PDB file of C-alpha atoms in Angstrom:
ATOM      1  CA  MET J   1     -10.715  22.869  -9.341  1.00 95.00           C
ATOM      2  CA  THR J   2     -10.047  19.350 -10.601  1.00 97.00           C
ATOM      3  CA  VAL J   3      -6.812  17.654 -11.650  1.00 98.00           C
ATOM      4  CA  ASN J   4      -8.084  17.940 -15.216  1.00 98.00           C
ATOM      5  CA  ASP J   5      -8.555  21.721 -14.855  1.00 98.00           C
ATOM      6  CA  ILE J   6      -4.923  21.992 -13.747  1.00 98.00           C
ATOM      7  CA  LYS J   7      -3.816  19.975 -16.745  1.00 98.00           C
ATOM      8  CA  LYS J   8      -5.639  22.343 -19.096  1.00 98.00           C
ATOM      9  CA  LEU J   9      -4.545  25.551 -17.356  1.00 98.00           C
ATOM     10  CA  LEU J  10      -0.875  24.539 -17.380  1.00 98.00           C
ATOM     11  CA  ASP J  11      -0.993  22.902 -20.798  1.00 98.00           C
ATOM     12  CA  ALA J  12       0.408  19.825 -19.099  1.00 98.00           C
ATOM     13  CA  LYS J  13       0.696  16.198 -20.084  1.00 98.00           C
ATOM     14  CA  ILE J  14      -0.602  13.544 -17.686  1.00 98.00           C
ATOM     15  CA  LEU J  15       2.035  10.823 -17.172  1.00 98.00           C
ATOM     16  CA  CYS J  16       0.027   8.545 -14.900  1.00 98.00           C
ATOM     17  CA  GLY J  17      -3.201   8.481 -12.935  1.00 98.00           C
ATOM     18  CA  GLU J  18      -5.425   9.649 -15.804  1.00 97.00           C
ATOM     19  CA  GLU J  19      -8.276   7.772 -14.097  1.00 97.00           C
ATOM     20  CA  TYR J  20      -8.117  10.208 -11.145  1.00 97.00           C
ATOM     21  CA  ALA J  21      -8.379  13.312 -13.363  1.00 96.00           C
ATOM     22  CA  GLU J  22     -11.733  14.331 -11.899  1.00 97.00           C
ATOM     23  CA  ARG J  23     -10.416  14.451  -8.330  1.00 97.00           C
ATOM     24  CA  GLU J  24     -10.909  17.776  -6.596  1.00 96.00           C
ATOM     25  CA  VAL J  25      -7.858  19.825  -5.628  1.00 96.00           C
ATOM     26  CA  HIS J  26      -8.366  22.434  -2.885  1.00 94.00           C
ATOM     27  CA  THR J  27      -4.892  23.853  -2.283  1.00 95.00           C
ATOM     28  CA  ALA J  28      -1.466  24.080  -3.879  1.00 95.00           C
ATOM     29  CA  CYS J  29       2.172  24.479  -3.005  1.00 95.00           C
ATOM     30  CA  GLY J  30       5.262  25.039  -5.119  1.00 96.00           C
ATOM     31  CA  SER J  31       8.718  24.031  -3.925  1.00 95.00           C
ATOM     32  CA  ASP J  32      11.824  22.082  -4.847  1.00 95.00           C
ATOM     33  CA  MET J  33      12.607  21.485  -1.172  1.00 94.00           C
ATOM     34  CA  MET J  34      10.541  18.632   0.199  1.00 95.00           C
ATOM     35  CA  SER J  35      10.944  19.518   3.878  1.00 90.00           C
ATOM     36  CA  ASP J  36       9.316  22.877   3.153  1.00 91.00           C
ATOM     37  CA  VAL J  37       6.403  20.984   1.631  1.00 93.00           C
ATOM     38  CA  LEU J  38       6.249  18.685   4.657  1.00 94.00           C
ATOM     39  CA  ALA J  39       6.181  21.629   7.059  1.00 91.00           C
ATOM     40  CA  PHE J  40       2.563  22.555   6.325  1.00 88.00           C
ATOM     41  CA  VAL J  41      -0.294  20.108   6.051  1.00 81.00           C
ATOM     42  CA  LYS J  42      -2.725  21.032   3.350  1.00 81.00           C
ATOM     43  CA  ASP J  43      -5.953  19.524   2.247  1.00 81.00           C
ATOM     44  CA  GLN J  44      -6.213  17.663  -1.086  1.00 89.00           C
ATOM     45  CA  SER J  45      -3.273  19.487  -2.481  1.00 95.00           C
ATOM     46  CA  VAL J  46      -1.337  19.696  -5.740  1.00 97.00           C
ATOM     47  CA  LEU J  47       2.451  19.944  -5.545  1.00 97.00           C
ATOM     48  CA  LEU J  48       4.321  21.914  -8.203  1.00 98.00           C
ATOM     49  CA  THR J  49       8.016  21.044  -8.220  1.00 97.00           C
ATOM     50  CA  GLY J  50      11.161  20.926 -10.286  1.00 96.00           C
ATOM     51  CA  LEU J  51      12.412  18.038  -8.158  1.00 96.00           C
ATOM     52  CA  CYS J  52      12.249  14.964 -10.309  1.00 95.00           C
ATOM     53  CA  ASN J  53      13.139  12.069  -8.015  1.00 94.00           C
ATOM     54  CA  PRO J  54      11.306   9.384  -5.992  1.00 95.00           C
ATOM     55  CA  GLN J  55      11.281  11.636  -2.920  1.00 96.00           C
ATOM     56  CA  ALA J  56       8.815  13.984  -4.611  1.00 97.00           C
ATOM     57  CA  VAL J  57       6.391  11.041  -4.798  1.00 97.00           C
ATOM     58  CA  ARG J  58       7.242   9.889  -1.247  1.00 97.00           C
ATOM     59  CA  THR J  59       6.550  13.380   0.060  1.00 96.00           C
ATOM     60  CA  ALA J  60       3.228  13.418  -1.766  1.00 97.00           C
ATOM     61  CA  GLU J  61       2.443   9.999  -0.291  1.00 96.00           C
ATOM     62  CA  MET J  62       3.057  11.114   3.307  1.00 96.00           C
ATOM     63  CA  MET J  63       1.032  14.322   2.792  1.00 94.00           C
ATOM     64  CA  ASP J  64      -1.904  12.745   0.923  1.00 94.00           C
ATOM     65  CA  ILE J  65      -1.148  15.044  -2.013  1.00 96.00           C
ATOM     66  CA  VAL J  66      -3.345  14.087  -4.961  1.00 97.00           C
ATOM     67  CA  CYS J  67      -1.260  15.368  -7.857  1.00 98.00           C
ATOM     68  CA  ILE J  68       2.336  16.363  -8.686  1.00 98.00           C
ATOM     69  CA  VAL J  69       3.103  18.786 -11.518  1.00 98.00           C
ATOM     70  CA  PHE J  70       6.708  18.701 -12.719  1.00 98.00           C
ATOM     71  CA  VAL J  71       7.575  22.163 -14.018  1.00 98.00           C
ATOM     72  CA  ARG J  72      10.241  23.285 -16.515  1.00 97.00           C
ATOM     73  CA  GLY J  73       9.518  20.264 -18.715  1.00 96.00           C
ATOM     74  CA  LYS J  74      10.994  17.771 -16.252  1.00 95.00           C
ATOM     75  CA  MET J  75      10.188  14.156 -16.990  1.00 96.00           C
ATOM     76  CA  PRO J  76      10.291  11.503 -14.259  1.00 96.00           C
ATOM     77  CA  ASP J  77      11.766   8.113 -15.119  1.00 95.00           C
ATOM     78  CA  GLU J  78       9.792   4.870 -15.195  1.00 96.00           C
ATOM     79  CA  SER J  79      10.549   3.935 -11.560  1.00 95.00           C
ATOM     80  CA  ILE J  80       9.108   7.246 -10.328  1.00 97.00           C
ATOM     81  CA  ILE J  81       5.980   6.789 -12.445  1.00 98.00           C
ATOM     82  CA  GLU J  82       5.542   3.249 -11.099  1.00 97.00           C
ATOM     83  CA  LEU J  83       5.827   4.469  -7.523  1.00 96.00           C
ATOM     84  CA  ALA J  84       3.161   7.113  -8.180  1.00 98.00           C
ATOM     85  CA  GLU J  85       0.868   4.576  -9.840  1.00 97.00           C
ATOM     86  CA  GLU J  86       1.083   2.312  -6.783  1.00 96.00           C
ATOM     87  CA  ARG J  87       0.235   5.260  -4.529  1.00 95.00           C
ATOM     88  CA  GLU J  88      -2.610   6.486  -6.796  1.00 96.00           C
ATOM     89  CA  ILE J  89      -0.963   9.874  -7.286  1.00 98.00           C
ATOM     90  CA  VAL J  90      -1.420  11.740 -10.580  1.00 98.00           C
ATOM     91  CA  LEU J  91       1.812  12.878 -12.260  1.00 98.00           C
ATOM     92  CA  MET J  92       1.923  15.529 -14.956  1.00 98.00           C
ATOM     93  CA  SER J  93       4.580  17.565 -16.684  1.00 98.00           C
ATOM     94  CA  THR J  94       4.412  21.122 -18.022  1.00 98.00           C
ATOM     95  CA  ASP J  95       6.969  23.179 -19.934  1.00 98.00           C
ATOM     96  CA  MET J  96       6.063  26.195 -17.800  1.00 98.00           C
ATOM     97  CA  ARG J  97       8.436  27.457 -15.168  1.00 98.00           C
ATOM     98  CA  MET J  98       7.474  27.453 -11.506  1.00 97.00           C
ATOM     99  CA  PHE J  99       6.460  31.101 -11.162  1.00 97.00           C
ATOM    100  CA  PRO J 100       4.007  31.372 -14.075  1.00 98.00           C
ATOM    101  CA  ALA J 101       2.581  27.914 -13.311  1.00 98.00           C
ATOM    102  CA  CYS J 102       1.827  28.901  -9.702  1.00 97.00           C
ATOM    103  CA  GLY J 103       0.544  32.290 -10.875  1.00 97.00           C
ATOM    104  CA  ILE J 104      -1.939  30.808 -13.310  1.00 98.00           C
ATOM    105  CA  LEU J 105      -3.346  28.430 -10.684  1.00 97.00           C
ATOM    106  CA  TYR J 106      -3.575  31.262  -8.139  1.00 96.00           C
ATOM    107  CA  GLU J 107      -5.305  33.496 -10.662  1.00 97.00           C
ATOM    108  CA  ASN J 108      -7.844  30.752 -11.190  1.00 97.00           C
ATOM    109  CA  GLY J 109      -8.698  30.527  -7.527  1.00 94.00           C
ATOM    110  CA  LEU J 110      -6.311  28.013  -5.989  1.00 95.00           C
ATOM    111  CA  ARG J 111      -4.720  29.082  -2.710  1.00 91.00           C
ATOM    112  CA  GLY J 112      -1.918  27.967  -0.382  1.00 89.00           C
ATOM    113  CA  GLY J 113      -4.312  26.652   2.215  1.00 79.00           C
ATOM    114  CA  VAL J 114      -2.273  27.313   5.360  1.00 70.00           C
ATOM    115  CA  ASP J 115      -3.025  29.834   8.063  1.00 56.00           C
ATOM    116  CA  ASN J 116       0.534  30.690   8.982  1.00 42.00           C
TER     117      ASN J 116
ATOM    118  CA  MET I   1      -6.802  -3.327  19.451  1.00 52.00           C
ATOM    119  CA  SER I   2      -5.724  -4.401  22.927  1.00 63.00           C
ATOM    120  CA  ASP I   3      -2.195  -5.716  22.358  1.00 84.00           C
ATOM    121  CA  THR I   4       0.731  -3.572  21.402  1.00 94.00           C
ATOM    122  CA  ILE I   5       1.792  -4.145  17.800  1.00 95.00           C
ATOM    123  CA  LYS I   6       5.511  -3.966  17.119  1.00 97.00           C
ATOM    124  CA  LEU I   7       7.128  -3.292  13.769  1.00 97.00           C
ATOM    125  CA  HIS I   8      10.810  -3.211  12.894  1.00 98.00           C
ATOM    126  CA  TYR I   9      12.582  -1.645   9.919  1.00 97.00           C
ATOM    127  CA  THR I  10      16.183  -1.391   8.813  1.00 96.00           C
ATOM    128  CA  VAL I  11      17.047   1.785   6.924  1.00 96.00           C
ATOM    129  CA  SER I  12      19.771   1.064   4.378  1.00 92.00           C
ATOM    130  CA  PRO I  13      22.678   3.486   4.118  1.00 87.00           C
ATOM    131  CA  ASP I  14      23.290   5.651   1.045  1.00 78.00           C
ATOM    132  CA  ASP I  15      20.149   4.518  -0.709  1.00 83.00           C
ATOM    133  CA  PHE I  16      18.338   7.774  -1.065  1.00 87.00           C
ATOM    134  CA  THR I  17      15.883   6.450  -3.642  1.00 88.00           C
ATOM    135  CA  ARG I  18      14.512   3.951  -1.100  1.00 91.00           C
ATOM    136  CA  ALA I  19      14.289   6.374   1.817  1.00 93.00           C
ATOM    137  CA  GLY I  20      10.665   6.590   2.860  1.00 95.00           C
ATOM    138  CA  GLU I  21       9.808   2.937   2.249  1.00 95.00           C
ATOM    139  CA  ALA I  22       9.489   2.219   5.967  1.00 97.00           C
ATOM    140  CA  SER I  23       7.336   5.299   6.597  1.00 97.00           C
ATOM    141  CA  GLY I  24       5.127   4.440   3.645  1.00 96.00           C
ATOM    142  CA  ASP I  25       4.663   0.925   4.993  1.00 97.00           C
ATOM    143  CA  VAL I  26       3.747   2.168   8.481  1.00 98.00           C
ATOM    144  CA  LYS I  27       1.347   4.656   6.941  1.00 97.00           C
ATOM    145  CA  SER I  28      -0.545   2.020   4.972  1.00 96.00           C
ATOM    146  CA  LYS I  29      -0.629  -0.359   7.978  1.00 97.00           C
ATOM    147  CA  LEU I  30      -2.047   2.333  10.290  1.00 97.00           C
ATOM    148  CA  LYS I  31      -4.611   3.291   7.670  1.00 95.00           C
ATOM    149  CA  LYS I  32      -5.747  -0.331   7.409  1.00 96.00           C
ATOM    150  CA  MET I  33      -6.050  -0.503  11.216  1.00 95.00           C
ATOM    151  CA  GLY I  34      -8.482   2.394  11.076  1.00 95.00           C
ATOM    152  CA  VAL I  35      -6.274   4.927  12.868  1.00 96.00           C
ATOM    153  CA  SER I  36      -7.511   8.511  12.365  1.00 95.00           C
ATOM    154  CA  PRO I  37      -6.190  10.179   9.178  1.00 94.00           C
ATOM    155  CA  GLU I  38      -4.685  12.995  11.235  1.00 94.00           C
ATOM    156  CA  ALA I  39      -2.633  10.654  13.423  1.00 96.00           C
ATOM    157  CA  VAL I  40      -1.618   8.602  10.382  1.00 97.00           C
ATOM    158  CA  ARG I  41      -0.330  11.686   8.624  1.00 95.00           C
ATOM    159  CA  LYS I  42       1.550  12.919  11.697  1.00 96.00           C
ATOM    160  CA  VAL I  43       3.290   9.571  12.088  1.00 98.00           C
ATOM    161  CA  ALA I  44       4.075   9.332   8.368  1.00 97.00           C
ATOM    162  CA  ILE I  45       5.627  12.803   8.109  1.00 96.00           C
ATOM    163  CA  ALA I  46       7.589  12.636  11.385  1.00 97.00           C
ATOM    164  CA  MET I  47       8.972   9.188  10.599  1.00 98.00           C
ATOM    165  CA  TYR I  48       9.737  10.077   6.975  1.00 97.00           C
ATOM    166  CA  GLU I  49      11.828  13.073   8.028  1.00 96.00           C
ATOM    167  CA  GLY I  50      13.616  10.824  10.514  1.00 97.00           C
ATOM    168  CA  GLU I  51      14.243   8.202   7.863  1.00 96.00           C
ATOM    169  CA  ILE I  52      15.679  10.827   5.492  1.00 95.00           C
ATOM    170  CA  ASN I  53      17.937  12.102   8.306  1.00 95.00           C
ATOM    171  CA  MET I  54      19.258   8.594   8.906  1.00 95.00           C
ATOM    172  CA  VAL I  55      20.187   8.227   5.234  1.00 94.00           C
ATOM    173  CA  ILE I  56      21.744  11.696   4.947  1.00 92.00           C
ATOM    174  CA  HIS I  57      23.673  11.829   8.217  1.00 93.00           C
ATOM    175  CA  ALA I  58      24.087   8.402   9.726  1.00 94.00           C
ATOM    176  CA  ASP I  59      24.556   5.583   7.171  1.00 91.00           C
ATOM    177  CA  GLY I  60      21.095   4.300   7.923  1.00 93.00           C
ATOM    178  CA  GLY I  61      19.898   2.695  11.143  1.00 96.00           C
ATOM    179  CA  ASP I  62      16.991   0.911  12.776  1.00 98.00           C
ATOM    180  CA  ILE I  63      13.417   1.979  13.357  1.00 98.00           C
ATOM    181  CA  ASP I  64      11.069   0.355  15.842  1.00 98.00           C
ATOM    182  CA  VAL I  65       7.403   1.281  15.836  1.00 98.00           C
ATOM    183  CA  GLU I  66       5.050   0.366  18.664  1.00 98.00           C
ATOM    184  CA  ILE I  67       1.338   0.804  18.196  1.00 97.00           C
ATOM    185  CA  SER I  68      -0.795   0.694  21.325  1.00 96.00           C
ATOM    186  CA  GLU I  69      -4.354   1.688  22.058  1.00 94.00           C
ATOM    187  CA  ASP I  70      -3.317   5.183  23.177  1.00 95.00           C
ATOM    188  CA  ASP I  71      -0.380   6.125  21.011  1.00 97.00           C
ATOM    189  CA  ILE I  72       2.187   5.281  18.377  1.00 98.00           C
ATOM    190  CA  THR I  73       5.850   5.331  19.402  1.00 98.00           C
ATOM    191  CA  MET I  74       8.684   5.520  16.873  1.00 98.00           C
ATOM    192  CA  ILE I  75      12.242   4.819  17.988  1.00 98.00           C
ATOM    193  CA  LEU I  76      14.858   5.749  15.397  1.00 98.00           C
ATOM    194  CA  ALA I  77      18.349   4.597  16.347  1.00 98.00           C
ATOM    195  CA  ASP I  78      21.541   5.154  14.370  1.00 97.00           C
ATOM    196  CA  LYS I  79      25.265   4.751  14.845  1.00 95.00           C
ATOM    197  CA  GLY I  80      26.054   7.996  13.048  1.00 95.00           C
ATOM    198  CA  PRO I  81      28.262  10.922  14.097  1.00 96.00           C
ATOM    199  CA  GLY I  82      25.838  12.239  16.734  1.00 96.00           C
ATOM    200  CA  ILE I  83      24.456  15.779  16.906  1.00 96.00           C
ATOM    201  CA  ALA I  84      27.010  18.343  18.146  1.00 95.00           C
ATOM    202  CA  ASP I  85      24.538  21.094  18.978  1.00 95.00           C
ATOM    203  CA  ILE I  86      20.944  20.001  19.459  1.00 95.00           C
ATOM    204  CA  GLU I  87      19.724  23.546  20.032  1.00 95.00           C
ATOM    205  CA  LYS I  88      21.034  24.641  16.631  1.00 95.00           C
ATOM    206  CA  ALA I  89      19.812  21.453  14.971  1.00 95.00           C
ATOM    207  CA  MET I  90      16.308  22.270  16.192  1.00 95.00           C
ATOM    208  CA  GLN I  91      16.375  25.720  14.559  1.00 95.00           C
ATOM    209  CA  ALA I  92      14.385  25.916  11.346  1.00 94.00           C
ATOM    210  CA  GLY I  93      16.748  26.463   8.438  1.00 93.00           C
ATOM    211  CA  TRP I  94      19.941  25.290  10.154  1.00 94.00           C
ATOM    212  CA  SER I  95      21.519  22.365   8.315  1.00 94.00           C
ATOM    213  CA  THR I  96      24.767  20.401   8.191  1.00 93.00           C
ATOM    214  CA  ALA I  97      23.657  18.379   5.170  1.00 92.00           C
ATOM    215  CA  PRO I  98      26.110  18.427   2.249  1.00 90.00           C
ATOM    216  CA  ASP I  99      25.174  20.472  -0.837  1.00 89.00           C
ATOM    217  CA  ASN I 100      24.433  17.441  -2.994  1.00 89.00           C
ATOM    218  CA  ILE I 101      21.563  16.590  -0.625  1.00 91.00           C
ATOM    219  CA  ARG I 102      19.898  19.915  -1.430  1.00 91.00           C
ATOM    220  CA  SER I 103      19.745  18.974  -5.089  1.00 88.00           C
ATOM    221  CA  LEU I 104      17.793  15.912  -3.928  1.00 91.00           C
ATOM    222  CA  GLY I 105      15.151  18.086  -2.260  1.00 93.00           C
ATOM    223  CA  PHE I 106      16.321  17.889   1.358  1.00 94.00           C
ATOM    224  CA  GLY I 107      18.855  19.633   3.597  1.00 92.00           C
ATOM    225  CA  ALA I 108      16.766  22.777   4.095  1.00 91.00           C
ATOM    226  CA  GLY I 109      17.172  22.527   7.851  1.00 93.00           C
ATOM    227  CA  MET I 110      13.563  21.560   8.464  1.00 93.00           C
ATOM    228  CA  GLY I 111      13.966  17.877   9.343  1.00 94.00           C
ATOM    229  CA  LEU I 112      14.135  17.976  13.140  1.00 96.00           C
ATOM    230  CA  PRO I 113      11.741  20.974  13.420  1.00 95.00           C
ATOM    231  CA  ASN I 114       9.195  19.052  11.346  1.00 95.00           C
ATOM    232  CA  MET I 115       9.682  15.914  13.458  1.00 97.00           C
ATOM    233  CA  LYS I 116       9.003  17.944  16.604  1.00 97.00           C
ATOM    234  CA  LYS I 117       6.047  19.695  15.021  1.00 96.00           C
ATOM    235  CA  TYR I 118       4.234  16.500  14.038  1.00 96.00           C
ATOM    236  CA  SER I 119       4.986  14.414  17.128  1.00 98.00           C
ATOM    237  CA  ASP I 120       3.193  14.973  20.418  1.00 98.00           C
ATOM    238  CA  ASP I 121       6.382  14.155  22.297  1.00 98.00           C
ATOM    239  CA  MET I 122       9.976  13.933  21.083  1.00 98.00           C
ATOM    240  CA  LYS I 123      13.175  12.978  22.864  1.00 98.00           C
ATOM    241  CA  ILE I 124      16.695  13.019  21.412  1.00 97.00           C
ATOM    242  CA  GLU I 125      19.571  11.069  22.938  1.00 97.00           C
ATOM    243  CA  THR I 126      22.867  11.685  21.170  1.00 97.00           C
ATOM    244  CA  GLU I 127      26.552  11.161  21.732  1.00 97.00           C
ATOM    245  CA  LEU I 128      29.278  12.376  19.407  1.00 97.00           C
ATOM    246  CA  GLY I 129      30.920   9.510  17.547  1.00 96.00           C
ATOM    247  CA  VAL I 130      28.454   6.993  18.990  1.00 97.00           C
ATOM    248  CA  GLY I 131      25.064   7.738  17.492  1.00 97.00           C
ATOM    249  CA  THR I 132      21.638   9.221  17.959  1.00 97.00           C
ATOM    250  CA  THR I 133      18.323   7.826  19.118  1.00 98.00           C
ATOM    251  CA  VAL I 134      15.179   9.842  18.500  1.00 98.00           C
ATOM    252  CA  THR I 135      11.974   8.723  20.207  1.00 98.00           C
ATOM    253  CA  MET I 136       8.736  10.230  18.953  1.00 98.00           C
ATOM    254  CA  LYS I 137       5.225   9.671  20.186  1.00 98.00           C
ATOM    255  CA  VAL I 138       1.977  10.488  18.406  1.00 98.00           C
ATOM    256  CA  ASN I 139      -1.269  10.260  20.356  1.00 97.00           C
ATOM    257  CA  MET I 140      -4.183   8.351  18.860  1.00 94.00           C
TER     258      MET I 140
END
């Protein structure tokens, strides 16, 4: 699945990183708690979160996460978008809530990507 | 890379938006040096959790990073309240972070467990009312 596929499936709007839309995404995780995200290393992952602050981008940076989807219509401010642009991380926003957003991606073949 | 490379960072207190700057900088430096992606990620995550802890619990502090041929050592020193019960602090899910921190995405009680998980060696020296020094090592 590509970043662009995720955008279409979640009816999301890309806020930055449009040029990386064809990047492959292999795994996903959904959480508002960043330490829970940091607990499991995943490969080329997308992060779904309702946390709309710079630490969502920092967490993605440390984990090599390729894309962040803000759920529940959350919109990051300009400073967050700038940080993501510098780090080459795609940001998008969807009106969907966390559960259906994760469900749709799972249904379309994306998995959690951790053994334990 | 024969000589040890030393880096120093000051973590500013109460500036949650900037927490992670030091870890991000170390990450990009290690990447440029050609360190393996796995080691880079371990260092980045362990140090980032430590940096967040310093902002949440200890009014910031100092981080020294030493990069040698064999390993990367991170020394995180603060003059915060100290850790009363290290055993509890190491338990996943146990947290003393205030509620407002949870709305910022942290305080789930995973900080120290994650730091231990991603470092190959971790040592905590702490004294109540004096401060805490965490030393973490990641092998190349």
